[in-house]
Each structure stands twice: as structure tokens, then as C-alpha cells.
GROMACS .gro file of N, CA, C and O in nm:
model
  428
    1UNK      N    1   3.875   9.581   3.935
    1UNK     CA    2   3.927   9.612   3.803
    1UNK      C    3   4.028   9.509   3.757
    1UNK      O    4   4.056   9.480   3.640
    2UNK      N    5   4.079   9.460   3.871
    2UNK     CA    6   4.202   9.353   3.813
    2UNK      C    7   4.137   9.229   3.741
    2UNK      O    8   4.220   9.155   3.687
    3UNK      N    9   3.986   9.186   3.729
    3UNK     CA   10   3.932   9.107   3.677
    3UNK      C   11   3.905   9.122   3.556
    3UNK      O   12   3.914   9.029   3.475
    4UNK      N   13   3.869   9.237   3.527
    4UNK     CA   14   3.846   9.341   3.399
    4UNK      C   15   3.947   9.325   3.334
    4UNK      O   16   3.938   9.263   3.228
    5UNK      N   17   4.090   9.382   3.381
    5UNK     CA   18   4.187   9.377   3.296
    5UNK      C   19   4.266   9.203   3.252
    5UNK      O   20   4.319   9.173   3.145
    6UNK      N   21   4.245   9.110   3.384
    6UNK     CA   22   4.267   8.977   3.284
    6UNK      C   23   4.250   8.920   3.184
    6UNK      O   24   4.316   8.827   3.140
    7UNK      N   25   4.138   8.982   3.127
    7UNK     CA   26   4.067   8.927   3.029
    7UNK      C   27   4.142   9.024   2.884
    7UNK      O   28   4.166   8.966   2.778
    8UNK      N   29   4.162   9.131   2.898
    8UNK     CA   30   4.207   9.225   2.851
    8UNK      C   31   4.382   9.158   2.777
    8UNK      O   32   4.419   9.149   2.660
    9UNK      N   33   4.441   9.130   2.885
    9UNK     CA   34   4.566   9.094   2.855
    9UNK      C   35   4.582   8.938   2.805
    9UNK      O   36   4.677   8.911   2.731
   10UNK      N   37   4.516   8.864   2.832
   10UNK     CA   38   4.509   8.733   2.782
   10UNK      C   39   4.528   8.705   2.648
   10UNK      O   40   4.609   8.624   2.605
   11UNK      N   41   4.443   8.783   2.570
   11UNK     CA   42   4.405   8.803   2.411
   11UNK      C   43   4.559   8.802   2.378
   11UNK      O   44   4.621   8.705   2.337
   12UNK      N   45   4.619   8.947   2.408
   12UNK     CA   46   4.750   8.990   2.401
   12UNK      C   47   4.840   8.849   2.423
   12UNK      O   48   4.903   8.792   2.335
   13UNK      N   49   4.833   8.825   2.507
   13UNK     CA   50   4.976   8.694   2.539
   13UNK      C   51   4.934   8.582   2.438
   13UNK      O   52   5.023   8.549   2.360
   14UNK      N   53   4.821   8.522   2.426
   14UNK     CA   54   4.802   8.412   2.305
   14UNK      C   55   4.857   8.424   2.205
   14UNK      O   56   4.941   8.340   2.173
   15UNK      N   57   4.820   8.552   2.106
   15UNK     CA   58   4.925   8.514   1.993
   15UNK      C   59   5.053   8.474   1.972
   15UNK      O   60   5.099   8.399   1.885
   16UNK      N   61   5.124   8.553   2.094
   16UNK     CA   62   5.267   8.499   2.066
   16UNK      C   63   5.298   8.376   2.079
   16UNK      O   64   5.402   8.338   2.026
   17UNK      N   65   5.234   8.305   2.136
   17UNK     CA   66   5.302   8.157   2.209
   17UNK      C   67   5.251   8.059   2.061
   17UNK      O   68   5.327   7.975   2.012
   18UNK      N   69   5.129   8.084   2.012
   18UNK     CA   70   5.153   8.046   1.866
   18UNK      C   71   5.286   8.053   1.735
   18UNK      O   72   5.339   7.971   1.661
   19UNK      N   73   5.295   8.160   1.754
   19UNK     CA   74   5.448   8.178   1.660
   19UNK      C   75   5.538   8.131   1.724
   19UNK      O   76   5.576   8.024   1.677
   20UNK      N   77   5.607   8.175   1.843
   20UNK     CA   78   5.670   8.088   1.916
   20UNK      C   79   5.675   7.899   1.919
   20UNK      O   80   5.772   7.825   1.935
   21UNK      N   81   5.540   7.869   1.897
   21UNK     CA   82   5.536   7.719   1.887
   21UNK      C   83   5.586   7.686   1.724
   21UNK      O   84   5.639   7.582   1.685
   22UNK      N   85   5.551   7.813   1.640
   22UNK     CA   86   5.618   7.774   1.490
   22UNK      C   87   5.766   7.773   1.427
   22UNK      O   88   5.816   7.764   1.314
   23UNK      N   89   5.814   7.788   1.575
   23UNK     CA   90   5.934   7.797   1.522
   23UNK      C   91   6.036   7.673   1.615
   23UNK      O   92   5.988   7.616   1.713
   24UNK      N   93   6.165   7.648   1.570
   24UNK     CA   94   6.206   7.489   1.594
   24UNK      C   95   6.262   7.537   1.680
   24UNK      O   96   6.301   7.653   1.695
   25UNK      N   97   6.270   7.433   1.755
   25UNK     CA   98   6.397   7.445   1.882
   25UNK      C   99   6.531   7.493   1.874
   25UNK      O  100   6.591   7.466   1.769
   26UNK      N  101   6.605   7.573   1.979
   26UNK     CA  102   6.707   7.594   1.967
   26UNK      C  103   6.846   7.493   1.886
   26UNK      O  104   6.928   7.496   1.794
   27UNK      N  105   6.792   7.403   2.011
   27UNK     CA  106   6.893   7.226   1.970
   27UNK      C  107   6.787   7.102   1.945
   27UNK      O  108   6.688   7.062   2.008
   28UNK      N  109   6.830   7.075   1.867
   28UNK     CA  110   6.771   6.945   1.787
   28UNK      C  111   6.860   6.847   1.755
   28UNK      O  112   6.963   6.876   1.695
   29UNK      N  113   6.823   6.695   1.799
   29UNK     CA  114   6.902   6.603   1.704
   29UNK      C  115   6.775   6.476   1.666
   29UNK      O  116   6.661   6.455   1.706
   30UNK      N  117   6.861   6.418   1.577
   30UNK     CA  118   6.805   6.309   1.517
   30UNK      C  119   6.778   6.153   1.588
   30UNK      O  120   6.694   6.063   1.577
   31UNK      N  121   6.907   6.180   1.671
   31UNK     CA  122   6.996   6.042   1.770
   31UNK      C  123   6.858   6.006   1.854
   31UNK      O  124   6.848   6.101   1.931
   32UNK      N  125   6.748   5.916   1.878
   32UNK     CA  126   6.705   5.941   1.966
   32UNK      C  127   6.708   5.862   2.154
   32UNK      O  128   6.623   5.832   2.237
   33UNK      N  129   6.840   5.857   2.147
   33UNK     CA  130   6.916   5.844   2.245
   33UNK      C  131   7.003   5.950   2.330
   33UNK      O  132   7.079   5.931   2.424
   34UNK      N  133   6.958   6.093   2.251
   34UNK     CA  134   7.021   6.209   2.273
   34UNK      C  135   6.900   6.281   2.358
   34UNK      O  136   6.783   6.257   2.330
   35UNK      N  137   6.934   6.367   2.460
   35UNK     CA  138   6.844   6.425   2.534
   35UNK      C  139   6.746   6.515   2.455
   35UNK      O  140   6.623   6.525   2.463
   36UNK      N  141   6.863   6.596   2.354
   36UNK     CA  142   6.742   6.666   2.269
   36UNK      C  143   6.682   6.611   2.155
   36UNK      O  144   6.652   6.688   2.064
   37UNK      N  145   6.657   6.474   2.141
   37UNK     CA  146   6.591   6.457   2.070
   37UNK      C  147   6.425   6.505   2.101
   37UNK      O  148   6.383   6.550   2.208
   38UNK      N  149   6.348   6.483   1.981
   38UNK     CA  150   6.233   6.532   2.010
   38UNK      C  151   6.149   6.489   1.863
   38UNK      O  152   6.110   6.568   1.777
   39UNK      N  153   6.137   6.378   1.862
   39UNK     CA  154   6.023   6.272   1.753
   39UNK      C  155   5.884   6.360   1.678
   39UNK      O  156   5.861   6.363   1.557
   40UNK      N  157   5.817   6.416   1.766
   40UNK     CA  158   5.697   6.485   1.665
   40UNK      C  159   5.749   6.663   1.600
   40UNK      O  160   5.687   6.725   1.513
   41UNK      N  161   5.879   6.713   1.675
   41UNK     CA  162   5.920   6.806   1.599
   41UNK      C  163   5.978   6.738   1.456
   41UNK      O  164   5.968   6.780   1.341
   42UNK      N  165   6.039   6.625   1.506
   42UNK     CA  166   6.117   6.575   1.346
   42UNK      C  167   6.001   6.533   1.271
   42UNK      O  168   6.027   6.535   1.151
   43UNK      N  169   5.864   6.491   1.300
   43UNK     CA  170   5.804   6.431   1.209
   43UNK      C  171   5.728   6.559   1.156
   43UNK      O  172   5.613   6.548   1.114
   44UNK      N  173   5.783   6.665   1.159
   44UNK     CA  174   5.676   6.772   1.090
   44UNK      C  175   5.774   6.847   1.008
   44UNK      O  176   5.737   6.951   0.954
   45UNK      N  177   5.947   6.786   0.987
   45UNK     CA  178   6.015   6.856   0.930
   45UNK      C  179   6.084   6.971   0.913
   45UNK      O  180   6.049   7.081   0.869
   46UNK      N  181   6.198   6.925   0.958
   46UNK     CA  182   6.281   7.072   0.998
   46UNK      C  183   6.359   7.078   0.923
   46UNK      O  184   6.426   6.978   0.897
   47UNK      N  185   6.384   7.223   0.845
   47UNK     CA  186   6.470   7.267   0.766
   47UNK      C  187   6.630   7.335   0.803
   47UNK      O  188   6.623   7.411   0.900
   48UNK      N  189   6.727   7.327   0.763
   48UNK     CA  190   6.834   7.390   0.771
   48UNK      C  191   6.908   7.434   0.693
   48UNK      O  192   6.940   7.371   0.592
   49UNK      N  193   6.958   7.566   0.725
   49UNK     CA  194   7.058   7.624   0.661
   49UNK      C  195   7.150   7.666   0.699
   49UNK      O  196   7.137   7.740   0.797
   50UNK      N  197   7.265   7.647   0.655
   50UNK     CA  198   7.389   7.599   0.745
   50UNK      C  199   7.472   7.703   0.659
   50UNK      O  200   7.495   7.646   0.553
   51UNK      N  201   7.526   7.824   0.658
   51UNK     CA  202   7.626   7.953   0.647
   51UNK      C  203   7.559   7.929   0.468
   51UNK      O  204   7.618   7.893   0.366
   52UNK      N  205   7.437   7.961   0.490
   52UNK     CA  206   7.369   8.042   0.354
   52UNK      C  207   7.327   7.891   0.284
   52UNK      O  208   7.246   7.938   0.203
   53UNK      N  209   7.324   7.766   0.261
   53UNK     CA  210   7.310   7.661   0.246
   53UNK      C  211   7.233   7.568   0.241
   53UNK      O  212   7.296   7.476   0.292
   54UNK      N  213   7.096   7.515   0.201
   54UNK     CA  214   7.028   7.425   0.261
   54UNK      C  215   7.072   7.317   0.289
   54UNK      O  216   7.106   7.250   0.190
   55UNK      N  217   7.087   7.268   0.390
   55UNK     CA  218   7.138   7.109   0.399
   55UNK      C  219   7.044   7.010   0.437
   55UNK      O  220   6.941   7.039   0.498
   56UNK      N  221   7.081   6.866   0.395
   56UNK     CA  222   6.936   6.774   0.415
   56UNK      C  223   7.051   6.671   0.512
   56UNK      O  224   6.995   6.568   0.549
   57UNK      N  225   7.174   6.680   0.551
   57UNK     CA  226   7.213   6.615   0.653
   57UNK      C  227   7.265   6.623   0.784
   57UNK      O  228   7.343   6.568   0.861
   58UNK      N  229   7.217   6.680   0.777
   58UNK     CA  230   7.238   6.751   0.966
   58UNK      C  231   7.213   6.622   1.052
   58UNK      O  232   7.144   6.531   1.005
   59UNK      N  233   7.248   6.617   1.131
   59UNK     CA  234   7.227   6.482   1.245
   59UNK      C  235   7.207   6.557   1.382
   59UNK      O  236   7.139   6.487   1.457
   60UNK      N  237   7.243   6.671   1.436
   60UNK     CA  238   7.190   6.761   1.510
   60UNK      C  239   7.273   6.917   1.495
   60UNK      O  240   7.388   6.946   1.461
   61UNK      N  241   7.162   6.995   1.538
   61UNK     CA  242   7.248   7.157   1.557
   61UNK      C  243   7.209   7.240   1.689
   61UNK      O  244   7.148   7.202   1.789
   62UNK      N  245   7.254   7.343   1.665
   62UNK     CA  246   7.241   7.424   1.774
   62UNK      C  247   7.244   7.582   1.736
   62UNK      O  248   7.344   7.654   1.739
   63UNK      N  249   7.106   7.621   1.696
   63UNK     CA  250   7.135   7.779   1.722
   63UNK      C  251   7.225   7.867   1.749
   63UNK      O  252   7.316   7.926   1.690
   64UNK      N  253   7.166   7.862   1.877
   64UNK     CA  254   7.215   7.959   1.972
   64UNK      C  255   7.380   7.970   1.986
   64UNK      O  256   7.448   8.064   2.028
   65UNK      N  257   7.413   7.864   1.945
   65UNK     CA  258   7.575   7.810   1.971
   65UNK      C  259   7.659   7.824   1.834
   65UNK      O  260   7.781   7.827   1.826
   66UNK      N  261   7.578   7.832   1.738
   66UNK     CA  262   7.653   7.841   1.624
   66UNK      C  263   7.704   7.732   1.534
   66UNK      O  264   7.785   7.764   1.447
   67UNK      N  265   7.654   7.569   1.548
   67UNK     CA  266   7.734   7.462   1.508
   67UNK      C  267   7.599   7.366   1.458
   67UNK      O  268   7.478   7.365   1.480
   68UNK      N  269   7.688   7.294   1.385
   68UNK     CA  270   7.570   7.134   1.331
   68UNK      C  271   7.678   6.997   1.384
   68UNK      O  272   7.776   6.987   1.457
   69UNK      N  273   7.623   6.936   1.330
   69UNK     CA  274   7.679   6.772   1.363
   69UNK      C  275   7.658   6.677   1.202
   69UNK      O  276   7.554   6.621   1.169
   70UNK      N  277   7.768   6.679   1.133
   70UNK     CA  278   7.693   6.597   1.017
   70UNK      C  279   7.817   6.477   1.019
   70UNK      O  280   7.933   6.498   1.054
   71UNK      N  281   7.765   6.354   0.977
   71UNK     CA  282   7.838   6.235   0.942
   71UNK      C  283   7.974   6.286   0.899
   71UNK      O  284   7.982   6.399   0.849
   72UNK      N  285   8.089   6.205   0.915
   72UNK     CA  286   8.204   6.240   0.883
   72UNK      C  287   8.205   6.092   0.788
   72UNK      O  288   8.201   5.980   0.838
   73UNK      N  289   8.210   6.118   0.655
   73UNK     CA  290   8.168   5.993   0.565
   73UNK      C  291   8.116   5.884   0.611
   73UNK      O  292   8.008   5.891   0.669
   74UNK      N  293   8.176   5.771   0.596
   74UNK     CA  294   8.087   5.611   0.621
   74UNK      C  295   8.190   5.554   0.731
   74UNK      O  296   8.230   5.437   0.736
   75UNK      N  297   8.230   5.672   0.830
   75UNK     CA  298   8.315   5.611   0.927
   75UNK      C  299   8.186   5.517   1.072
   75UNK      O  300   8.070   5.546   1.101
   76UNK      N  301   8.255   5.434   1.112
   76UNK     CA  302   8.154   5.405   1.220
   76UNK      C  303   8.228   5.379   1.378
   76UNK      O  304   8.326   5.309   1.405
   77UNK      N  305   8.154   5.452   1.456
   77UNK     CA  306   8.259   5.378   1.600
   77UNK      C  307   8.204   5.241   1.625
   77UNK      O  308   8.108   5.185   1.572
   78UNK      N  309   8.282   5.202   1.713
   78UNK     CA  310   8.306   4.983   1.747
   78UNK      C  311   8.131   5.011   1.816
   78UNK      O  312   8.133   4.938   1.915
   79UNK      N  313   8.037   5.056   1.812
   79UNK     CA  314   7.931   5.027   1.820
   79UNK      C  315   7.832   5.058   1.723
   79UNK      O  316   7.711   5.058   1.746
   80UNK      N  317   7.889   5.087   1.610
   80UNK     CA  318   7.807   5.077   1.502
   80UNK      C  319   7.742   5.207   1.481
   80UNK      O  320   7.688   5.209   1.371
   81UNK      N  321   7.730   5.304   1.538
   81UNK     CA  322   7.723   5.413   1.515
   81UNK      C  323   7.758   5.525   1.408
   81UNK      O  324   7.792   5.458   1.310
   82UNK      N  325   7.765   5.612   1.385
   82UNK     CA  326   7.827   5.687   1.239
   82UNK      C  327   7.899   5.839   1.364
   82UNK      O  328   7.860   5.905   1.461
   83UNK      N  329   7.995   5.827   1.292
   83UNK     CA  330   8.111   5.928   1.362
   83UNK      C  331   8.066   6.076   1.279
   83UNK      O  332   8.038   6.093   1.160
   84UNK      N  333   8.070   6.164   1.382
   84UNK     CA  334   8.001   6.249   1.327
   84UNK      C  335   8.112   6.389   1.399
   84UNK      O  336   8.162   6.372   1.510
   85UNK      N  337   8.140   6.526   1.314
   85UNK     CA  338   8.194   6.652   1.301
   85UNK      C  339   8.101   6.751   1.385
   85UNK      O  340   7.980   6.743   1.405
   86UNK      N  341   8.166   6.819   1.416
   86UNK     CA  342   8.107   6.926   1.460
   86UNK      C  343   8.153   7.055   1.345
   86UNK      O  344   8.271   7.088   1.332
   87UNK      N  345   8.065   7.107   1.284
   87UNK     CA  346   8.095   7.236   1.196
   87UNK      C  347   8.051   7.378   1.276
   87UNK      O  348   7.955   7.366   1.352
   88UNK      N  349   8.104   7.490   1.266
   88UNK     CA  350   8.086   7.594   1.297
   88UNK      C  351   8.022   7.717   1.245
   88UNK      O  352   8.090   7.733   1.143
   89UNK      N  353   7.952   7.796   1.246
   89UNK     CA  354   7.883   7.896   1.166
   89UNK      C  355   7.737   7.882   1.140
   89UNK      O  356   7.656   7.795   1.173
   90UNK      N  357   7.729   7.977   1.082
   90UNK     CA  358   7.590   8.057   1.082
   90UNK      C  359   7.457   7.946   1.086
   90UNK      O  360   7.458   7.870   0.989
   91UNK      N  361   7.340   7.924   1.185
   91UNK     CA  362   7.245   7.814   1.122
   91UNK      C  363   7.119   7.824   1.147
   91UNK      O  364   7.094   7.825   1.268
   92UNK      N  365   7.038   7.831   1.083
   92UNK     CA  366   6.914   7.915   1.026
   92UNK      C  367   6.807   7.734   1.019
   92UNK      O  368   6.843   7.634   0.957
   93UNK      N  369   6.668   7.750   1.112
   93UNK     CA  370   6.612   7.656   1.050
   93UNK      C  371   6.500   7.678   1.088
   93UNK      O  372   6.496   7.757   1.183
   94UNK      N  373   6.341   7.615   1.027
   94UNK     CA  374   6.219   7.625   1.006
   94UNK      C  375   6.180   7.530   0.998
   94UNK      O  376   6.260   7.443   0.963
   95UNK      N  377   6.064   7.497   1.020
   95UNK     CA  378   5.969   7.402   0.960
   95UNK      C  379   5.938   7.343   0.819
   95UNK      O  380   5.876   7.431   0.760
   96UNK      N  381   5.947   7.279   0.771
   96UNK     CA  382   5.916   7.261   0.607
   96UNK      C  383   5.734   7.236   0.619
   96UNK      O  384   5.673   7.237   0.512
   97UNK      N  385   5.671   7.219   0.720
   97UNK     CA  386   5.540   7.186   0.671
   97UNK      C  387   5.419   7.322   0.678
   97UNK      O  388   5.301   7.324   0.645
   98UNK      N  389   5.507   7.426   0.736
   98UNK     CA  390   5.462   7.582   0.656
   98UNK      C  391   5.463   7.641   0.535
   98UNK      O  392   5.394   7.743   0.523
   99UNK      N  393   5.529   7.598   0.436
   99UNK     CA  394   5.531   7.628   0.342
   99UNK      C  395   5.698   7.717   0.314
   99UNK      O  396   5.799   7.701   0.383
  100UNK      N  397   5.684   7.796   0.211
  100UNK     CA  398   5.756   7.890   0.165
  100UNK      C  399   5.782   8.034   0.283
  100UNK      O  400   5.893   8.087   0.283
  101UNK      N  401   5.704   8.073   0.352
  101UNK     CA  402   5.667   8.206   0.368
  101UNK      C  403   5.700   8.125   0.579
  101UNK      O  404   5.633   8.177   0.668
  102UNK      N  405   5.778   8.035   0.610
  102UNK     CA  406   5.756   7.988   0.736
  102UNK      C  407   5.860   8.101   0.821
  102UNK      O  408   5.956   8.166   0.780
  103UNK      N  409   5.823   8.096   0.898
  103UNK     CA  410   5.923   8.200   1.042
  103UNK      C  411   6.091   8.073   1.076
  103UNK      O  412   6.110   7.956   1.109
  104UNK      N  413   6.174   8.196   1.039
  104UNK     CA  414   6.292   8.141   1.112
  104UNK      C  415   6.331   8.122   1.217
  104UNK      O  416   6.288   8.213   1.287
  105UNK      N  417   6.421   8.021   1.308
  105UNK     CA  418   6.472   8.065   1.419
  105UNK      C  419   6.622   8.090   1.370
  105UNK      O  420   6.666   8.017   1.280
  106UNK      N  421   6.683   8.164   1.411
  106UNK     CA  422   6.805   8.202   1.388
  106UNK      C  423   6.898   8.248   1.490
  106UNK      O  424   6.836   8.231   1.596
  107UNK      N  425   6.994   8.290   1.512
  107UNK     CA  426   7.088   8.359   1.604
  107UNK      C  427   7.060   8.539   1.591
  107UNK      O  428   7.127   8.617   1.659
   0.00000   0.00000   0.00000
């Protein structure tokens, strides 16, 4: 019977790992010198919303943690880099190449 029922439960576990794949990573950055970077999530467009907000400059965030990373103006460190903030609060993000109607990941 345990052969019977594999087949049974399989069906069941597939869907989720689809939605699950539709939704963005916890931590994301842009840097790709940063561990979490991750190139074909960015090339399919990730959205954010940062304490009710859409923002188009995020440089990386973090869910689960509560924070983003955005440029702190046109400052640069002695390697040419762009000096970047850590902000705190609420941050909400999706896919942009779902459309309107896409699944959040959120806190």
C-alpha cells in the first residue's frame, strides 16, 4: 500500500513548491559580490515596498529582519563604491513579471 499511497501524495506536495518558487527570497541584493546576490532572480524583477511605499532603489533587503539598504546620496567609499544606510521597517516584495495579482513575501 505504501506504493499506492506515493503516488497519492506527490500530486499534493507539487503545487506548493510552485508558489513557493513565485515568491522572492527572503534576502536579496543587487552587489554581485554579496553572497546573496542572485542574477536570474534580479533579471525577472523584484518589486518592493518599503513601510507602505513602492521603492525602485533598494540595493538589498531583508524580510525576515525587517530592513533595506539604499544609497546614502552620491557618497562613495575610497573604492569607489556607493555608501549605503540601513533603514528599518515593514518590507513587502514580489515579482514584477506576474503581473498585478503576484503573491507577496512578507514578514
Amino acid at each position: 500500500m505504501s506504493e499506492e499511497q506515493t503516488p497519492e501524495t506527490a500530486p499534493e506536495a507539487t503545487p506548493a513548491t510552485p508558489a513557493a518558487a513565485d515568491v522572492p527570497p527572503d534576502h536579496l541584493a543587487i552587489d554581485p559580490r554579496s553572497p546573496h546576490f542572485d542574477g536570474d532572480k534580479l533579471q525577472r524583477g523584484v518589486g518592493i515596498r518599503f513601510k507602505g511605499r513602492e521603492r525602485r532603489d533598494i540595493e538589498e533587503y531583508c524580510i525576515s529582519e525587517g530592513w533595506v539598504r539604499v544609497q546614502a546620496g552620491k557618497a562613495m567609499d575610497r573604492k569607489g563604491r556607493p555608501l549605503t544606510i540601513k533603514l528599518k521597517g515593514e518590507v513587502e516584495a514580489w515579482y514584477e513579471d506576474l503581473g498585478e495579482d503576484a503573491p507577496l513575501a512578507k514578514a
